[in-house]
Amino acid sequence: MSFSGSAEGSQSSRRAFEFGRTHVVRPKGRHQATIVWLHGLGDKGSSWSQLLENLPLPNIKWICPTAPTRPVSMFGGFPSTAWFDAEDISEDAPDDVEGLDASAAHVANLLSTEPADIKLGVGGFSMGAATALYSATCHVFGRYGNRNPYPVNLCSVVGLSGWLPCSRMLRNQLKESNETGTRAATLPILLCHGPGDEVVAYKHGDKSARVLSSAGFQNLIFRTYDGLGHYTVPEEMEDVCRWLTARLGLEGS
């Protein structure tokens, strides 16, 4: 599947991103929510679909897309599956807004065909978590970075071992309207990170949570897991399950 580099397309820039295979985990019980889950840099959707299928969340449909294969600057231009280009994981590194818009639009497209009574969410790990948080900001602002309208109403966002892209733009844009501030204050976000993370340093996850909170994202939880590196552990996934069950009002909560 291909999608133009900018959400809804752009006349000035038309990079084409070929997204890989999408894996879907059907709900085992009554369908109440659909969550798009985004893998990390160099991974693929099937890796996470196997883990998510075994979670005790029978009312959730999981959609696990695969990112485009593209040159990645932090790998010296070597191609890898990536939701956007990244030179470095830091606030000072330039943001690939075009790539972020394309991936956020891909997520929105996957969610846009769900029934009207289904609650929608996005989550991810590492670079996938960064893309999920970018999607959250698109939802709150009601538009992508290129100012085209964002069409999906998100009810939950989960980020594991990730960071917040475009954080420098966040505060100024949130001051634009009361409606934006209300959406930010009410959007449930769960962020999880470990101090032992050697890929996305814990300080980036911690600072991302503080930036979001100070910008008005009041319904945010940041959880720390002692000794956790750049991977997941059962305790973390159990917390994710409990949080999603409560926030989405799933059966059995």
C-alpha positions as a Markdown table, in Angstrom:
| # | Residue | x | y | z |
|---|---|---|---|---|
| 1 | Met | 0.0 | 0.0 | 0.0 |
| 2 | Ser | 1.3 | 3.4 | -0.8 |
| 3 | Phe | 0.6 | 6.8 | 0.6 |
| 4 | Ser | 1.8 | 10.2 | -0.3 |
| 5 | Gly | 4.4 | 11.7 | 1.9 |
| 6 | Ser | 2.0 | 14.4 | 3.3 |
| 7 | Ala | -1.4 | 13.6 | 4.7 |
| 8 | Glu | -4.0 | 14.1 | 2.0 |
| 9 | Gly | -1.2 | 14.7 | -0.5 |
| 10 | Ser | 0.8 | 17.8 | -1.4 |
| 11 | Gln | 1.6 | 19.5 | -4.6 |
| 12 | Ser | 5.0 | 20.7 | -3.3 |
| 13 | Ser | 6.3 | 17.4 | -2.1 |
| 14 | Arg | 5.3 | 13.9 | -3.3 |
| 15 | Arg | 7.5 | 11.4 | -1.6 |
| 16 | Ala | 5.8 | 8.0 | -1.9 |
| 17 | Phe | 5.9 | 5.6 | 1.1 |
| 18 | Glu | 5.2 | 2.0 | 0.5 |
| 19 | Phe | 3.7 | 0.5 | 3.6 |
| 20 | Gly | 4.2 | -3.2 | 4.3 |
| 21 | Arg | 1.8 | -5.9 | 5.3 |
| 22 | Thr | -0.9 | -5.2 | 7.9 |
| 23 | His | -1.7 | -8.0 | 10.4 |
| 24 | Val | -5.1 | -8.0 | 12.1 |
| 25 | Val | -6.0 | -9.7 | 15.4 |
| 26 | Arg | -9.7 | -10.2 | 15.6 |
| 27 | Pro | -11.5 | -9.8 | 18.9 |
| 28 | Lys | -12.4 | -13.1 | 20.6 |
| 29 | Gly | -15.4 | -11.5 | 22.3 |
| 30 | Arg | -17.8 | -8.6 | 21.6 |
| 31 | His | -16.0 | -6.0 | 19.5 |
| 32 | Gln | -15.8 | -2.8 | 21.6 |
| 33 | Ala | -12.5 | -1.1 | 20.6 |
| 34 | Thr | -10.0 | -1.1 | 17.8 |
| 35 | Ile | -6.4 | -0.1 | 18.4 |
| 36 | Val | -3.7 | 0.3 | 15.7 |
| 37 | Trp | -0.4 | -0.8 | 17.2 |
| 38 | Leu | 2.9 | 0.4 | 15.7 |
| 39 | His | 6.2 | -1.5 | 15.9 |
| 40 | Gly | 9.7 | -0.1 | 16.5 |
| 41 | Leu | 12.4 | 0.8 | 14.1 |
| 42 | Gly | 13.5 | -2.2 | 11.9 |
| 43 | Asp | 10.6 | -4.4 | 13.1 |
| 44 | Lys | 7.4 | -5.5 | 11.4 |
| 45 | Gly | 3.7 | -5.7 | 12.3 |
| 46 | Ser | 3.6 | -9.5 | 12.7 |
| 47 | Ser | 6.1 | -9.4 | 15.6 |
| 48 | Trp | 3.5 | -7.5 | 17.7 |
| 49 | Ser | 0.4 | -9.2 | 16.4 |
| 50 | Gln | 1.6 | -12.5 | 18.0 |
| 51 | Leu | 2.1 | -10.9 | 21.4 |
| 52 | Leu | -1.2 | -8.9 | 21.3 |
| 53 | Glu | -3.2 | -11.9 | 20.3 |
| 54 | Asn | -2.3 | -13.5 | 23.7 |
| 55 | Leu | -3.4 | -10.6 | 25.9 |
| 56 | Pro | -6.5 | -11.0 | 28.0 |
| 57 | Leu | -8.4 | -8.3 | 26.0 |
| 58 | Pro | -11.0 | -10.2 | 24.1 |
| 59 | Asn | -13.0 | -7.1 | 23.1 |
| 60 | Ile | -10.2 | -5.4 | 21.3 |
| 61 | Lys | -9.4 | -5.7 | 17.6 |
| 62 | Trp | -5.7 | -5.0 | 17.0 |
| 63 | Ile | -4.4 | -3.7 | 13.7 |
| 64 | Cys | -0.6 | -4.1 | 13.3 |
| 65 | Pro | 0.7 | -2.4 | 10.1 |
| 66 | Thr | 4.3 | -2.6 | 8.9 |
| 67 | Ala | 6.2 | 0.7 | 8.3 |
| 68 | Pro | 7.7 | 1.6 | 4.9 |
| 69 | Thr | 11.3 | 0.6 | 4.2 |
| 70 | Arg | 13.2 | 3.8 | 3.8 |
| 71 | Pro | 16.7 | 5.2 | 4.2 |
| 72 | Val | 17.2 | 6.1 | 7.9 |
| 73 | Ser | 19.7 | 8.9 | 8.7 |
| 74 | Met | 20.7 | 7.5 | 12.1 |
| 75 | Phe | 21.8 | 4.4 | 10.2 |
| 76 | Gly | 23.9 | 6.4 | 7.8 |
| 77 | Gly | 21.2 | 6.2 | 5.1 |
| 78 | Phe | 20.9 | 2.4 | 5.3 |
| 79 | Pro | 17.3 | 1.3 | 4.6 |
| 80 | Ser | 15.1 | 0.0 | 7.4 |
| 81 | Thr | 11.4 | -0.2 | 8.2 |
| 82 | Ala | 10.7 | 3.2 | 9.9 |
| 83 | Trp | 7.6 | 5.3 | 10.4 |
| 84 | Phe | 9.6 | 8.4 | 9.8 |
| 85 | Asp | 13.3 | 9.4 | 9.3 |
| 86 | Ala | 15.3 | 10.2 | 12.3 |
| 87 | Glu | 18.8 | 11.6 | 12.6 |
| 88 | Asp | 18.9 | 11.2 | 16.4 |
| 89 | Ile | 16.6 | 10.7 | 19.3 |
| 90 | Ser | 16.7 | 14.1 | 20.9 |
| 91 | Glu | 14.7 | 17.3 | 21.1 |
| 92 | Asp | 17.4 | 19.1 | 19.1 |
| 93 | Ala | 17.2 | 16.7 | 16.1 |
| 94 | Pro | 15.1 | 17.9 | 13.1 |
| 95 | Asp | 11.6 | 16.4 | 12.9 |
| 96 | Asp | 10.6 | 14.6 | 9.7 |
| 97 | Val | 7.1 | 16.1 | 9.7 |
| 98 | Glu | 6.4 | 14.8 | 6.2 |
| 99 | Gly | 7.1 | 11.3 | 7.3 |
| 100 | Leu | 5.2 | 11.6 | 10.6 |
| 101 | Asp | 2.2 | 13.0 | 8.7 |
| 102 | Ala | 2.2 | 10.1 | 6.3 |
| 103 | Ser | 2.3 | 7.5 | 9.1 |
| 104 | Ala | -0.3 | 9.3 | 11.2 |
| 105 | Ala | -2.5 | 9.4 | 8.1 |
| 106 | His | -1.9 | 5.7 | 7.5 |
| 107 | Val | -3.1 | 5.1 | 11.1 |
| 108 | Ala | -6.1 | 7.3 | 10.6 |
| 109 | Asn | -7.0 | 5.5 | 7.3 |
| 110 | Leu | -6.9 | 2.1 | 9.1 |
| 111 | Leu | -9.2 | 3.4 | 11.8 |
| 112 | Ser | -11.6 | 5.3 | 9.6 |
| 113 | Thr | -13.5 | 2.3 | 8.4 |
| 114 | Glu | -14.4 | 1.0 | 11.9 |
| 115 | Pro | -18.0 | 1.1 | 13.0 |
| 116 | Ala | -19.2 | 4.3 | 14.6 |
| 117 | Asp | -19.8 | 2.7 | 18.0 |
| 118 | Ile | -16.3 | 1.3 | 18.3 |
| 119 | Lys | -13.8 | 3.2 | 20.4 |
| 120 | Leu | -10.5 | 3.9 | 18.6 |
| 121 | Gly | -7.0 | 4.0 | 19.9 |
| 122 | Val | -3.3 | 4.0 | 18.8 |
| 123 | Gly | -0.3 | 2.6 | 20.6 |
| 124 | Gly | 3.2 | 1.5 | 19.9 |
| 125 | Phe | 6.7 | 0.7 | 21.0 |
| 126 | Ser | 9.8 | 2.9 | 20.5 |
| 127 | Met | 9.5 | 4.7 | 17.2 |
| 128 | Gly | 6.0 | 3.3 | 17.0 |
| 129 | Ala | 5.3 | 5.0 | 20.4 |
| 130 | Ala | 6.7 | 8.3 | 19.0 |
| 131 | Thr | 4.3 | 8.0 | 16.0 |
| 132 | Ala | 1.4 | 7.2 | 18.3 |
| 133 | Leu | 2.1 | 10.3 | 20.3 |
| 134 | Tyr | 2.3 | 12.3 | 17.1 |
| 135 | Ser | -1.1 | 11.0 | 16.2 |
| 136 | Ala | -2.4 | 12.1 | 19.6 |
| 137 | Thr | -1.2 | 15.6 | 18.9 |
| 138 | Cys | -2.9 | 15.5 | 15.4 |
| 139 | His | -6.1 | 14.4 | 17.1 |
| 140 | Val | -5.9 | 17.2 | 19.7 |
| 141 | Phe | -5.1 | 19.9 | 17.1 |
| 142 | Gly | -7.6 | 18.5 | 14.6 |
| 143 | Arg | -5.0 | 18.6 | 11.9 |
| 144 | Tyr | -1.8 | 17.1 | 10.6 |
| 145 | Gly | 1.5 | 19.1 | 10.6 |
| 146 | Asn | 0.7 | 20.2 | 7.0 |
| 147 | Arg | -2.6 | 21.6 | 8.3 |
| 148 | Asn | -4.9 | 19.1 | 6.5 |
| 149 | Pro | -7.7 | 17.9 | 8.8 |
| 150 | Tyr | -7.3 | 14.9 | 11.0 |
| 151 | Pro | -10.4 | 12.7 | 10.6 |
| 152 | Val | -10.3 | 10.3 | 13.6 |
| 153 | Asn | -11.5 | 10.7 | 17.2 |
| 154 | Leu | -9.0 | 8.9 | 19.4 |
| 155 | Cys | -10.1 | 7.5 | 22.8 |
| 156 | Ser | -6.8 | 6.1 | 24.1 |
| 157 | Val | -3.0 | 6.3 | 23.4 |
| 158 | Val | -0.3 | 4.0 | 24.7 |
| 159 | Gly | 3.4 | 4.5 | 24.3 |
| 160 | Leu | 6.1 | 2.1 | 25.4 |
| 161 | Ser | 9.8 | 3.1 | 25.5 |
| 162 | Gly | 9.2 | 6.0 | 23.2 |
| 163 | Trp | 9.5 | 9.8 | 22.9 |
| 164 | Leu | 7.5 | 12.8 | 21.8 |
| 165 | Pro | 8.3 | 14.2 | 18.3 |
| 166 | Cys | 7.8 | 17.8 | 17.5 |
| 167 | Ser | 7.7 | 18.8 | 21.2 |
| 168 | Arg | 9.0 | 22.3 | 20.5 |
| 169 | Met | 5.8 | 23.2 | 18.6 |
| 170 | Leu | 3.4 | 21.7 | 21.1 |
| 171 | Arg | 2.8 | 24.5 | 23.6 |
| 172 | Asn | 2.3 | 27.3 | 21.2 |
| 173 | Gln | -0.2 | 25.4 | 19.1 |
| 174 | Leu | -2.2 | 24.3 | 22.2 |
| 175 | Lys | -2.9 | 28.0 | 23.0 |
| 176 | Glu | -4.9 | 28.4 | 19.8 |
| 177 | Ser | -8.4 | 27.4 | 21.0 |
| 178 | Asn | -10.3 | 26.3 | 24.0 |
| 179 | Glu | -11.5 | 23.2 | 22.1 |
| 180 | Thr | -7.9 | 22.1 | 21.6 |
| 181 | Gly | -7.2 | 22.5 | 25.3 |
| 182 | Thr | -10.3 | 20.4 | 26.2 |
| 183 | Arg | -9.3 | 17.6 | 23.8 |
| 184 | Ala | -5.8 | 17.6 | 25.3 |
| 185 | Ala | -7.1 | 17.5 | 28.9 |
| 186 | Thr | -9.4 | 14.6 | 28.3 |
| 187 | Leu | -7.4 | 12.3 | 26.0 |
| 188 | Pro | -6.2 | 9.2 | 28.1 |
| 189 | Ile | -2.5 | 8.5 | 27.6 |
| 190 | Leu | -0.4 | 5.8 | 29.2 |
| 191 | Leu | 3.4 | 6.0 | 28.8 |
| 192 | Cys | 5.8 | 3.4 | 30.1 |
| 193 | His | 9.6 | 3.4 | 30.2 |
| 194 | Gly | 12.5 | 1.7 | 31.9 |
| 195 | Pro | 15.7 | 3.3 | 33.3 |
| 196 | Gly | 17.7 | 0.5 | 31.7 |
| 197 | Asp | 16.7 | 1.5 | 28.2 |
| 198 | Glu | 19.9 | 1.7 | 26.1 |
| 199 | Val | 18.2 | 2.7 | 22.9 |
| 200 | Val | 15.7 | 5.4 | 23.8 |
| 201 | Ala | 17.1 | 6.8 | 27.0 |
| 202 | Tyr | 14.7 | 7.0 | 30.0 |
| 203 | Lys | 15.3 | 10.8 | 30.2 |
| 204 | His | 13.6 | 11.2 | 26.8 |
| 205 | Gly | 10.5 | 9.3 | 27.9 |
| 206 | Asp | 10.4 | 11.2 | 31.2 |
| 207 | Lys | 10.8 | 14.6 | 29.5 |
| 208 | Ser | 8.1 | 13.7 | 26.9 |
| 209 | Ala | 5.7 | 13.0 | 29.7 |
| 210 | Arg | 6.5 | 16.2 | 31.5 |
| 211 | Val | 6.2 | 18.3 | 28.3 |
| 212 | Leu | 2.8 | 16.7 | 27.5 |
| 213 | Ser | 1.6 | 17.3 | 31.1 |
| 214 | Ser | 2.7 | 20.9 | 31.2 |
| 215 | Ala | 1.1 | 21.5 | 27.8 |
| 216 | Gly | -2.3 | 20.5 | 29.1 |
| 217 | Phe | -2.5 | 16.7 | 28.7 |
| 218 | Gln | -3.9 | 16.2 | 32.1 |
| 219 | Asn | -5.2 | 12.6 | 31.7 |
| 220 | Leu | -1.7 | 11.2 | 31.3 |
| 221 | Ile | 0.1 | 8.4 | 33.4 |
| 222 | Phe | 3.8 | 7.8 | 33.2 |
| 223 | Arg | 5.0 | 4.5 | 34.6 |
| 224 | Thr | 8.6 | 3.5 | 35.4 |
| 225 | Tyr | 9.7 | -0.1 | 35.5 |
| 226 | Asp | 13.0 | -0.6 | 37.4 |
| 227 | Gly | 15.6 | -2.5 | 35.5 |
| 228 | Leu | 13.6 | -2.5 | 32.2 |
| 229 | Gly | 15.6 | -2.1 | 29.1 |
| 230 | His | 14.4 | -1.6 | 25.5 |
| 231 | Tyr | 11.8 | -4.4 | 25.6 |
| 232 | Thr | 8.6 | -5.3 | 27.3 |
| 233 | Val | 8.0 | -7.4 | 30.4 |
| 234 | Pro | 4.8 | -9.1 | 31.7 |
| 235 | Glu | 4.3 | -6.6 | 34.5 |
| 236 | Glu | 4.2 | -3.7 | 31.9 |
| 237 | Met | 1.8 | -5.5 | 29.6 |
| 238 | Glu | -0.5 | -6.4 | 32.6 |
| 239 | Asp | -0.6 | -2.7 | 33.4 |
| 240 | Val | -1.4 | -1.9 | 29.8 |
| 241 | Cys | -4.3 | -4.4 | 29.9 |
| 242 | Arg | -5.7 | -3.0 | 33.1 |
| 243 | Trp | -5.4 | 0.6 | 31.9 |
| 244 | Leu | -7.1 | -0.1 | 28.5 |
| 245 | Thr | -9.9 | -2.1 | 30.2 |
| 246 | Ala | -10.7 | 0.8 | 32.6 |
| 247 | Arg | -10.2 | 3.7 | 30.1 |
| 248 | Leu | -12.2 | 2.0 | 27.3 |
| 249 | Gly | -14.9 | 0.6 | 29.6 |
| 250 | Leu | -14.4 | -2.9 | 28.3 |
| 251 | Glu | -16.4 | -5.8 | 29.5 |
| 252 | Gly | -15.0 | -7.3 | 32.7 |
| 253 | Ser | -13.6 | -4.0 | 33.9 |
